[in-house]
PDB file of C-alpha atoms and ligand atoms in Angstrom:
ATOM      1  CA  MET P   1       0.005  -0.005   0.070  1.00 90.00           C
ATOM      2  CA  ASN P   2       1.434   3.361  -0.956  1.00 95.00           C
ATOM      3  CA  ARG P   3       0.836   6.603   1.019  1.00 97.00           C
ATOM      4  CA  LYS P   4      -1.842   9.089  -0.482  1.00 93.00           C
ATOM      5  CA  ILE P   5      -0.461  12.479   0.840  1.00 97.00           C
ATOM      6  CA  VAL P   6      -2.196  15.894   0.635  1.00 97.00           C
ATOM      7  CA  LYS P   7      -0.643  19.107   1.858  1.00 97.00           C
ATOM      8  CA  LEU P   8      -2.321  21.381   4.395  1.00 98.00           C
ATOM      9  CA  GLN P   9      -0.429  24.613   5.265  1.00 98.00           C
ATOM     10  CA  GLY P  10       2.801  23.055   4.164  1.00 97.00           C
ATOM     11  CA  PHE P  11       2.113  19.853   6.234  1.00 98.00           C
ATOM     12  CA  ASN P  12       1.650  16.210   5.004  1.00 98.00           C
ATOM     13  CA  ILE P  13      -1.515  14.496   5.859  1.00 98.00           C
ATOM     14  CA  ASP P  14      -2.424  10.901   4.798  1.00 98.00           C
ATOM     15  CA  THR P  15      -5.628  10.379   3.404  1.00 97.00           C
ATOM     16  CA  PHE P  16      -6.130   6.658   4.427  1.00 97.00           C
ATOM     17  CA  SER P  17      -9.283   5.365   6.195  1.00 97.00           C
ATOM     18  CA  MET P  18      -8.707   4.160   9.732  1.00 97.00           C
ATOM     19  CA  ASP P  19      -8.360   0.638   8.669  1.00 97.00           C
ATOM     20  CA  GLU P  20      -6.015   1.444   5.842  1.00 98.00           C
ATOM     21  CA  ALA P  21      -3.914   3.577   8.258  1.00 98.00           C
ATOM     22  CA  CYS P  22      -3.643   0.796  10.791  1.00 98.00           C
ATOM     23  CA  GLU P  23      -2.819  -1.892   8.096  1.00 98.00           C
ATOM     24  CA  TYR P  24      -0.194   0.453   6.645  1.00 98.00           C
ATOM     25  CA  ILE P  25       1.690   1.293   9.912  1.00 98.00           C
ATOM     26  CA  LEU P  26       1.506  -2.368  10.944  1.00 98.00           C
ATOM     27  CA  GLU P  27       3.329  -3.272   7.866  1.00 98.00           C
ATOM     28  CA  ASN P  28       5.566  -0.170   7.408  1.00 98.00           C
ATOM     29  CA  ARG P  29       6.322   0.909  11.158  1.00 98.00           C
ATOM     30  CA  GLY P  30       7.668   4.334  12.035  1.00 98.00           C
ATOM     31  CA  GLN P  31       6.440   7.457  13.615  1.00 98.00           C
ATOM     32  CA  VAL P  32       2.746   8.365  13.611  1.00 98.00           C
ATOM     33  CA  VAL P  33       1.748  12.173  14.036  1.00 98.00           C
ATOM     34  CA  THR P  34      -1.959  12.718  14.981  1.00 98.00           C
ATOM     35  CA  ILE P  35      -2.292  16.222  13.553  1.00 98.00           C
ATOM     36  CA  ASN P  36      -4.667  18.891  14.565  1.00 96.00           C
ATOM     37  CA  PRO P  37      -4.864  22.822  14.138  1.00 95.00           C
ATOM     38  CA  GLU P  38      -2.834  23.410  17.369  1.00 94.00           C
ATOM     39  CA  ILE P  39       0.173  21.355  16.098  1.00 96.00           C
ATOM     40  CA  ILE P  40       0.059  22.899  12.622  1.00 97.00           C
ATOM     41  CA  GLU P  41       0.137  26.356  14.190  1.00 96.00           C
ATOM     42  CA  LEU P  42       2.965  25.352  16.473  1.00 96.00           C
ATOM     43  CA  GLY P  43       4.811  23.892  13.421  1.00 97.00           C
ATOM     44  CA  LYS P  44       4.592  27.065  11.517  1.00 97.00           C
ATOM     45  CA  LYS P  45       6.567  28.806  14.173  1.00 96.00           C
ATOM     46  CA  ASN P  46       8.943  25.799  14.845  1.00 97.00           C
ATOM     47  CA  GLU P  47      10.886  24.612  11.893  1.00 98.00           C
ATOM     48  CA  ASP P  48      12.227  21.544  13.784  1.00 98.00           C
ATOM     49  CA  LEU P  49       8.583  20.506  14.501  1.00 98.00           C
ATOM     50  CA  LYS P  50       7.747  20.970  10.965  1.00 98.00           C
ATOM     51  CA  ILE P  51      10.677  18.689   9.905  1.00 98.00           C
ATOM     52  CA  ILE P  52       9.563  16.003  12.533  1.00 98.00           C
ATOM     53  CA  ILE P  53       5.946  16.135  11.004  1.00 98.00           C
ATOM     54  CA  ASN P  54       6.871  16.094   7.384  1.00 98.00           C
ATOM     55  CA  SER P  55       9.306  13.190   7.972  1.00 98.00           C
ATOM     56  CA  ALA P  56       6.944  11.007   9.875  1.00 98.00           C
ATOM     57  CA  GLU P  57       5.809   7.790   8.455  1.00 98.00           C
ATOM     58  CA  LEU P  58       2.240   8.496   8.868  1.00 98.00           C
ATOM     59  CA  VAL P  59       0.149  11.660   9.548  1.00 98.00           C
ATOM     60  CA  ILE P  60      -3.610  11.070  10.488  1.00 98.00           C
ATOM     61  CA  PRO P  61      -6.097  13.780  10.534  1.00 97.00           C
ATOM     62  CA  ASP P  62      -7.173  13.960  14.224  1.00 94.00           C
ATOM     63  CA  GLY P  63      -9.936  16.128  14.769  1.00 84.00           C
ATOM     64  CA  ILE P  64     -12.710  18.228  12.866  1.00 90.00           C
ATOM     65  CA  GLY P  65     -10.415  21.224  12.485  1.00 93.00           C
ATOM     66  CA  VAL P  66      -8.107  19.409  10.044  1.00 96.00           C
ATOM     67  CA  GLN P  67     -10.982  17.775   8.293  1.00 96.00           C
ATOM     68  CA  ILE P  68     -12.550  21.180   7.709  1.00 95.00           C
ATOM     69  CA  GLY P  69      -9.280  22.689   6.635  1.00 97.00           C
ATOM     70  CA  LEU P  70      -8.884  19.796   4.069  1.00 97.00           C
ATOM     71  CA  LYS P  71     -12.545  20.340   2.961  1.00 97.00           C
ATOM     72  CA  ILE P  72     -11.868  23.968   2.234  1.00 97.00           C
ATOM     73  CA  LEU P  73      -8.944  22.881   0.047  1.00 97.00           C
ATOM     74  CA  GLY P  74     -11.127  20.548  -1.773  1.00 96.00           C
ATOM     75  CA  TYR P  75     -10.160  17.232  -0.129  1.00 97.00           C
ATOM     76  CA  LYS P  76     -12.724  15.063   1.344  1.00 95.00           C
ATOM     77  CA  VAL P  77     -10.891  13.040   3.994  1.00 96.00           C
ATOM     78  CA  LYS P  78     -12.364  11.506   7.079  1.00 94.00           C
ATOM     79  CA  ARG P  79     -10.832  12.359  10.389  1.00 94.00           C
ATOM     80  CA  ILE P  80      -9.108   9.537  12.524  1.00 96.00           C
ATOM     81  CA  PRO P  81      -9.197  10.233  16.289  1.00 95.00           C
ATOM     82  CA  GLY P  82      -5.935   9.458  17.584  1.00 97.00           C
ATOM     83  CA  ILE P  83      -7.075   7.782  20.732  1.00 97.00           C
ATOM     84  CA  VAL P  84      -9.213   5.243  18.609  1.00 97.00           C
ATOM     85  CA  PHE P  85      -6.307   4.771  16.279  1.00 98.00           C
ATOM     86  CA  ALA P  86      -3.768   4.118  19.063  1.00 98.00           C
ATOM     87  CA  ARG P  87      -6.216   1.643  20.754  1.00 98.00           C
ATOM     88  CA  LYS P  88      -6.582  -0.312  17.710  1.00 98.00           C
ATOM     89  CA  ILE P  89      -2.933  -0.653  17.351  1.00 98.00           C
ATOM     90  CA  LEU P  90      -2.862  -2.057  20.847  1.00 98.00           C
ATOM     91  CA  GLU P  91      -5.653  -4.574  20.050  1.00 98.00           C
ATOM     92  CA  ASN P  92      -3.735  -5.679  17.044  1.00 98.00           C
ATOM     93  CA  SER P  93      -0.412  -5.993  19.069  1.00 98.00           C
ATOM     94  CA  VAL P  94      -1.679  -9.354  20.546  1.00 98.00           C
ATOM     95  CA  SER P  95      -2.124 -11.213  17.294  1.00 97.00           C
ATOM     96  CA  ASN P  96       1.013  -9.808  16.011  1.00 97.00           C
ATOM     97  CA  ASN P  97       3.059 -10.540  19.008  1.00 98.00           C
ATOM     98  CA  LEU P  98       4.136  -7.127  19.556  1.00 98.00           C
ATOM     99  CA  ARG P  99       5.899  -5.720  22.616  1.00 98.00           C
ATOM    100  CA  VAL P 100       4.483  -2.473  24.007  1.00 98.00           C
ATOM    101  CA  ALA P 101       6.102   0.487  25.750  1.00 98.00           C
ATOM    102  CA  LEU P 102       3.787   3.278  27.394  1.00 99.00           C
ATOM    103  CA  ILE P 103       5.388   6.581  28.542  1.00 98.00           C
ATOM    104  CA  GLY P 104       3.465   9.598  29.933  1.00 98.00           C
ATOM    105  CA  SER P 105       0.783  10.984  32.225  1.00 98.00           C
ATOM    106  CA  LYS P 106       0.985  11.278  36.168  1.00 98.00           C
ATOM    107  CA  PRO P 107       2.452   8.157  38.021  1.00 98.00           C
ATOM    108  CA  GLU P 108      -0.837   7.130  39.318  1.00 98.00           C
ATOM    109  CA  ILE P 109      -2.446   7.445  35.917  1.00 98.00           C
ATOM    110  CA  ILE P 110       0.232   5.345  34.085  1.00 98.00           C
ATOM    111  CA  GLU P 111      -0.122   2.764  36.694  1.00 98.00           C
ATOM    112  CA  LYS P 112      -3.820   2.430  36.336  1.00 98.00           C
ATOM    113  CA  THR P 113      -3.686   2.552  32.470  1.00 98.00           C
ATOM    114  CA  VAL P 114      -1.281  -0.418  32.537  1.00 98.00           C
ATOM    115  CA  GLU P 115      -3.562  -2.375  34.822  1.00 98.00           C
ATOM    116  CA  LYS P 116      -6.674  -1.596  32.920  1.00 98.00           C
ATOM    117  CA  LEU P 117      -5.076  -2.452  29.519  1.00 98.00           C
ATOM    118  CA  LYS P 118      -3.837  -5.904  30.816  1.00 98.00           C
ATOM    119  CA  VAL P 119      -7.668  -6.672  31.807  1.00 98.00           C
ATOM    120  CA  GLU P 120      -9.291  -5.122  28.646  1.00 98.00           C
ATOM    121  CA  ILE P 121      -6.840  -6.395  26.074  1.00 98.00           C
ATOM    122  CA  PRO P 122      -5.999 -10.035  27.268  1.00 98.00           C
ATOM    123  CA  GLY P 123      -2.484 -11.136  26.067  1.00 98.00           C
ATOM    124  CA  ILE P 124      -1.103  -7.548  25.814  1.00 98.00           C
ATOM    125  CA  ASN P 125       2.718  -7.510  26.156  1.00 98.00           C
ATOM    126  CA  ILE P 126       3.646  -4.462  28.082  1.00 98.00           C
ATOM    127  CA  VAL P 127       7.306  -4.562  28.472  1.00 98.00           C
ATOM    128  CA  PHE P 128       7.990  -0.995  29.708  1.00 98.00           C
ATOM    129  CA  SER P 129       5.963   1.860  31.325  1.00 98.00           C
ATOM    130  CA  HIS P 130       7.048   5.120  32.879  1.00 98.00           C
ATOM    131  CA  ASP P 131       5.200   8.464  34.060  1.00 98.00           C
ATOM    132  CA  GLY P 132       5.634  11.528  31.831  1.00 98.00           C
ATOM    133  CA  TYR P 133       7.377  13.596  34.496  1.00 98.00           C
ATOM    134  CA  PHE P 134      10.978  12.259  34.065  1.00 98.00           C
ATOM    135  CA  LYS P 135      13.881  14.743  34.310  1.00 96.00           C
ATOM    136  CA  ASP P 136      16.676  12.805  32.491  1.00 98.00           C
ATOM    137  CA  ASP P 137      15.634  12.378  28.874  1.00 98.00           C
ATOM    138  CA  GLU P 138      18.593  10.441  27.868  1.00 98.00           C
ATOM    139  CA  LYS P 139      18.133   7.740  30.714  1.00 98.00           C
ATOM    140  CA  LEU P 140      14.518   7.381  29.724  1.00 98.00           C
ATOM    141  CA  PHE P 141      15.289   7.125  26.119  1.00 98.00           C
ATOM    142  CA  ASN P 142      17.789   4.531  26.754  1.00 98.00           C
ATOM    143  CA  ASP P 143      15.469   2.475  29.097  1.00 98.00           C
ATOM    144  CA  VAL P 144      12.933   2.619  26.392  1.00 98.00           C
ATOM    145  CA  ILE P 145      15.321   1.396  23.670  1.00 98.00           C
ATOM    146  CA  ASN P 146      16.774  -1.367  25.974  1.00 98.00           C
ATOM    147  CA  SER P 147      13.319  -2.822  26.461  1.00 98.00           C
ATOM    148  CA  SER P 148      13.299  -3.551  22.597  1.00 98.00           C
ATOM    149  CA  PRO P 149       9.487  -2.475  22.035  1.00 98.00           C
ATOM    150  CA  ASP P 150       7.682  -2.832  18.729  1.00 98.00           C
ATOM    151  CA  ILE P 151       5.017  -0.207  19.803  1.00 98.00           C
ATOM    152  CA  VAL P 152       5.949   3.080  21.753  1.00 99.00           C
ATOM    153  CA  PHE P 153       3.266   5.525  22.875  1.00 99.00           C
ATOM    154  CA  PHE P 154       4.351   8.800  24.360  1.00 98.00           C
ATOM    155  CA  ALA P 155       1.463  10.730  26.128  1.00 98.00           C
ATOM    156  CA  LEU P 156       3.234  14.025  27.039  1.00 98.00           C
ATOM    157  CA  GLY P 157       1.098  16.538  24.838  1.00 96.00           C
ATOM    158  CA  ALA P 158       2.506  18.153  21.644  1.00 96.00           C
ATOM    159  CA  PRO P 159       5.186  18.953  20.668  1.00 97.00           C
ATOM    160  CA  ARG P 160       7.059  17.196  23.410  1.00 98.00           C
ATOM    161  CA  GLN P 161       5.916  13.780  22.617  1.00 98.00           C
ATOM    162  CA  GLU P 162       6.678  14.165  18.900  1.00 98.00           C
ATOM    163  CA  GLU P 163      10.194  15.557  19.677  1.00 98.00           C
ATOM    164  CA  CYS P 164      10.823  12.503  22.002  1.00 98.00           C
ATOM    165  CA  ILE P 165       9.811   9.960  19.483  1.00 98.00           C
ATOM    166  CA  TYR P 166      11.998  11.754  16.775  1.00 98.00           C
ATOM    167  CA  SER P 167      15.036  11.526  19.210  1.00 98.00           C
ATOM    168  CA  ILE P 168      14.730   7.752  19.405  1.00 98.00           C
ATOM    169  CA  LYS P 169      13.412   6.695  16.074  1.00 97.00           C
ATOM    170  CA  LYS P 170      16.784   6.013  14.549  1.00 98.00           C
ATOM    171  CA  SER P 171      17.456   3.612  17.350  1.00 98.00           C
ATOM    172  CA  LEU P 172      14.029   1.788  16.905  1.00 98.00           C
ATOM    173  CA  PRO P 173      13.586   1.538  13.119  1.00 97.00           C
ATOM    174  CA  LYS P 174      11.203  -1.376  13.412  1.00 98.00           C
ATOM    175  CA  ALA P 175       8.881   0.402  16.017  1.00 98.00           C
ATOM    176  CA  ILE P 176       5.379   2.010  15.607  1.00 98.00           C
ATOM    177  CA  MET P 177       5.664   5.114  17.670  1.00 98.00           C
ATOM    178  CA  ILE P 178       2.713   7.431  18.473  1.00 98.00           C
ATOM    179  CA  GLY P 179       2.232  10.678  20.411  1.00 98.00           C
ATOM    180  CA  VAL P 180      -1.110   9.930  22.096  1.00 98.00           C
ATOM    181  CA  GLY P 181      -1.817  13.289  24.105  1.00 97.00           C
ATOM    182  CA  GLY P 182      -4.210  12.597  26.901  1.00 96.00           C
ATOM    183  CA  SER P 183      -5.223   9.135  26.086  1.00 98.00           C
ATOM    184  CA  PHE P 184      -3.825   7.523  29.188  1.00 98.00           C
ATOM    185  CA  ASP P 185      -6.110   9.772  31.325  1.00 97.00           C
ATOM    186  CA  VAL P 186      -9.022   8.362  29.265  1.00 96.00           C
ATOM    187  CA  TRP P 187      -7.880   4.655  29.354  1.00 98.00           C
ATOM    188  CA  SER P 188      -7.105   4.801  33.060  1.00 98.00           C
ATOM    189  CA  GLY P 189     -10.900   5.855  33.563  1.00 96.00           C
ATOM    190  CA  ASN P 190      -9.712   9.136  35.070  1.00 95.00           C
ATOM    191  CA  VAL P 191     -11.184  11.160  32.353  1.00 91.00           C
ATOM    192  CA  GLN P 192     -14.337  10.370  30.277  1.00 88.00           C
ATOM    193  CA  ARG P 193     -14.301  10.930  26.493  1.00 88.00           C
ATOM    194  CA  ALA P 194     -17.269  13.185  25.279  1.00 89.00           C
ATOM    195  CA  PRO P 195     -20.580  11.407  24.931  1.00 92.00           C
ATOM    196  CA  GLU P 196     -21.010   9.828  21.368  1.00 91.00           C
ATOM    197  CA  ILE P 197     -23.187  12.557  20.209  1.00 92.00           C
ATOM    198  CA  TYR P 198     -20.403  15.116  20.552  1.00 91.00           C
ATOM    199  CA  GLN P 199     -17.831  12.822  18.939  1.00 88.00           C
ATOM    200  CA  ASN P 200     -20.070  12.216  15.846  1.00 88.00           C
ATOM    201  CA  LEU P 201     -20.686  15.745  15.451  1.00 88.00           C
ATOM    202  CA  GLY P 202     -16.999  16.417  15.633  1.00 84.00           C
ATOM    203  CA  LEU P 203     -17.548  18.542  18.767  1.00 88.00           C
ATOM    204  CA  GLU P 204     -15.455  16.631  21.242  1.00 87.00           C
ATOM    205  CA  TRP P 205     -13.090  19.664  21.722  1.00 86.00           C
ATOM    206  CA  LEU P 206     -16.152  21.666  22.684  1.00 87.00           C
ATOM    207  CA  TYR P 207     -16.972  19.200  25.376  1.00 89.00           C
ATOM    208  CA  ARG P 208     -13.512  19.044  26.663  1.00 86.00           C
ATOM    209  CA  THR P 209     -13.300  22.805  26.686  1.00 87.00           C
ATOM    210  CA  VAL P 210     -16.439  23.252  28.809  1.00 88.00           C
ATOM    211  CA  LYS P 211     -15.163  20.533  31.150  1.00 87.00           C
ATOM    212  CA  GLU P 212     -11.719  22.071  31.259  1.00 86.00           C
ATOM    213  CA  PRO P 213     -12.190  25.715  30.581  1.00 89.00           C
ATOM    214  CA  LYS P 214      -8.300  26.282  30.696  1.00 86.00           C
ATOM    215  CA  ARG P 215      -8.120  24.518  27.265  1.00 83.00           C
ATOM    216  CA  LEU P 216      -9.875  27.690  25.901  1.00 82.00           C
ATOM    217  CA  LYS P 217      -6.613  29.561  25.814  1.00 81.00           C
ATOM    218  CA  ARG P 218      -5.015  26.722  23.647  1.00 78.00           C
ATOM    219  CA  ILE P 219      -8.071  26.667  21.250  1.00 78.00           C
ATOM    220  CA  PHE P 220      -8.516  30.510  20.744  1.00 78.00           C
ATOM    221  CA  PRO P 221      -7.216  32.099  18.768  1.00 83.00           C
ATOM    222  CA  THR P 222      -5.553  29.096  17.293  1.00 89.00           C
ATOM    223  CA  LEU P 223      -8.599  27.605  15.570  1.00 89.00           C
ATOM    224  CA  PRO P 224      -9.835  30.695  13.822  1.00 91.00           C
ATOM    225  CA  LYS P 225      -6.381  31.821  12.857  1.00 93.00           C
ATOM    226  CA  PHE P 226      -5.789  28.271  11.381  1.00 95.00           C
ATOM    227  CA  ILE P 227      -9.191  28.391   9.397  1.00 95.00           C
ATOM    228  CA  PHE P 228      -8.398  32.030   8.180  1.00 95.00           C
ATOM    229  CA  SER P 229      -4.786  30.802   6.951  1.00 96.00           C
ATOM    230  CA  VAL P 230      -6.413  27.900   5.123  1.00 97.00           C
ATOM    231  CA  ILE P 231      -9.016  29.975   3.334  1.00 96.00           C
ATOM    232  CA  LYS P 232      -6.129  32.138   2.224  1.00 96.00           C
ATOM    233  CA  GLU P 233      -4.319  29.022   1.025  1.00 95.00           C
ATOM    234  CA  SER P 234      -7.483  28.000  -0.846  1.00 95.00           C
ATOM    235  CA  TRP P 235      -7.520  31.395  -2.574  1.00 91.00           C
ATOM    236  CA  GLY P 236      -3.921  30.728  -3.729  1.00 84.00           C
ATOM    237  CA  LYS P 237      -4.940  27.358  -5.041  1.00 71.00           C
ATOM    238  CA  THR P 238      -7.921  28.889  -7.286  1.00 63.00           C
ATOM    239  CA  CYS P 239      -5.885  31.857  -8.431  1.00 56.00           C
TER     240      CYS P 239
HETATM  241  N1  LIG L   1       2.028  15.176  30.467  1.00 66.86           N
HETATM  242  C1  LIG L   1       3.253  14.625  30.988  1.00 66.86           C
HETATM  243  N2  LIG L   1       4.293  15.201  31.199  1.00 66.86           N
HETATM  244  C2  LIG L   1       4.448  16.429  31.003  1.00 66.86           C
HETATM  245  C3  LIG L   1       3.327  17.109  30.636  1.00 66.86           C
HETATM  246  C4  LIG L   1       2.109  16.582  30.249  1.00 66.86           C
HETATM  247  O1  LIG L   1       3.169  13.133  31.057  1.00 66.86           O
HETATM  248  O2  LIG L   1       5.566  17.030  31.273  1.00 66.86           O
HETATM  249  C5  LIG L   1       0.784  14.500  30.247  1.00 66.86           C
HETATM  250  C6  LIG L   1      -0.387  14.902  31.169  1.00 66.86           C
HETATM  251  O3  LIG L   1      -0.414  14.304  32.317  1.00 66.86           O
HETATM  252  C7  LIG L   1      -1.604  14.472  30.077  1.00 66.86           C
HETATM  253  C8  LIG L   1      -0.847  14.383  28.754  1.00 66.86           C
HETATM  254  O4  LIG L   1       0.508  14.823  29.038  1.00 66.86           O
HETATM  255  O5  LIG L   1      -1.930  13.093  30.410  1.00 66.86           O
HETATM  256  C9  LIG L   1      -1.328  15.752  27.870  1.00 66.86           C
HETATM  257  O6  LIG L   1      -2.590  15.598  27.660  1.00 66.86           O
HETATM  258  P1  LIG L   1      -3.443  16.712  26.790  1.00 66.86           P
HETATM  259  O7  LIG L   1      -4.841  16.596  27.254  1.00 66.86           O
HETATM  260  O8  LIG L   1      -2.755  18.113  27.118  1.00 66.86           O
HETATM  261  O9  LIG L   1      -3.111  16.388  25.389  1.00 66.86           O
HETATM  262  P2  LIG L   1      -4.020  16.413  24.174  1.00 66.86           P
HETATM  263  O10 LIG L   1      -4.824  15.158  24.116  1.00 66.86           O
HETATM  264  O11 LIG L   1      -4.748  17.691  24.268  1.00 66.86           O
HETATM  265  O12 LIG L   1      -2.909  16.467  23.071  1.00 66.86           O
END
């Protein structure tokens, strides 16, 4: 299977369906970025982050903002929620005999996440886990590499999780590595995902913002700024 990439604001985005994306990365391995308007806006100001994203082996459109942005440019692409994608990879790890490393979130959360995943995905082989508040990056990276994982999830928030993955990807060329944001908070049972109706309407961000108003600072003015830039990009395409 070959990648079918489109460009949004200078960033690569794959147009696979959820199942195709899953099949592609299980076969090809590498870094997966779950891209959203916030990361795009960060990447515009941070050339290193842009390089990381555009050299990732898979970039999935996580969230309604990117789906709308692509639609403005004339591409009909369905969003792939990163948390659902990452879970699917874990479920596939059992039949594929893959070793899993999980890094991120608060100590009690990662502990609970490991416990719950072992119950919910029988046979899962978690060979390494650590909270996300480590001070010595080099030591943590060496410990991850030495555990020889096939799947590595960093749940540190963007862009730190993407940077950590990029730092170790040369040492683990056969691993699937994903930055999974707040997924451990959900998998541990500590945070609830939005009710399905919000998810289906693409309004999970609204639900999370109402629950955690401090997110508002992150979303605004990023989202309107992003949409405005994409509209400008679409004018460039049609002129
Ligand atoms: N986190 C971490 N180390 C840090 C900062 C954050 O492990 O130094 C964790 C935090 O506990 C949370 C996750 O990173 O579990 C970030 O979640 P957020 O909801 O911000 O990510 P999003 O899903 O919005 O990308």
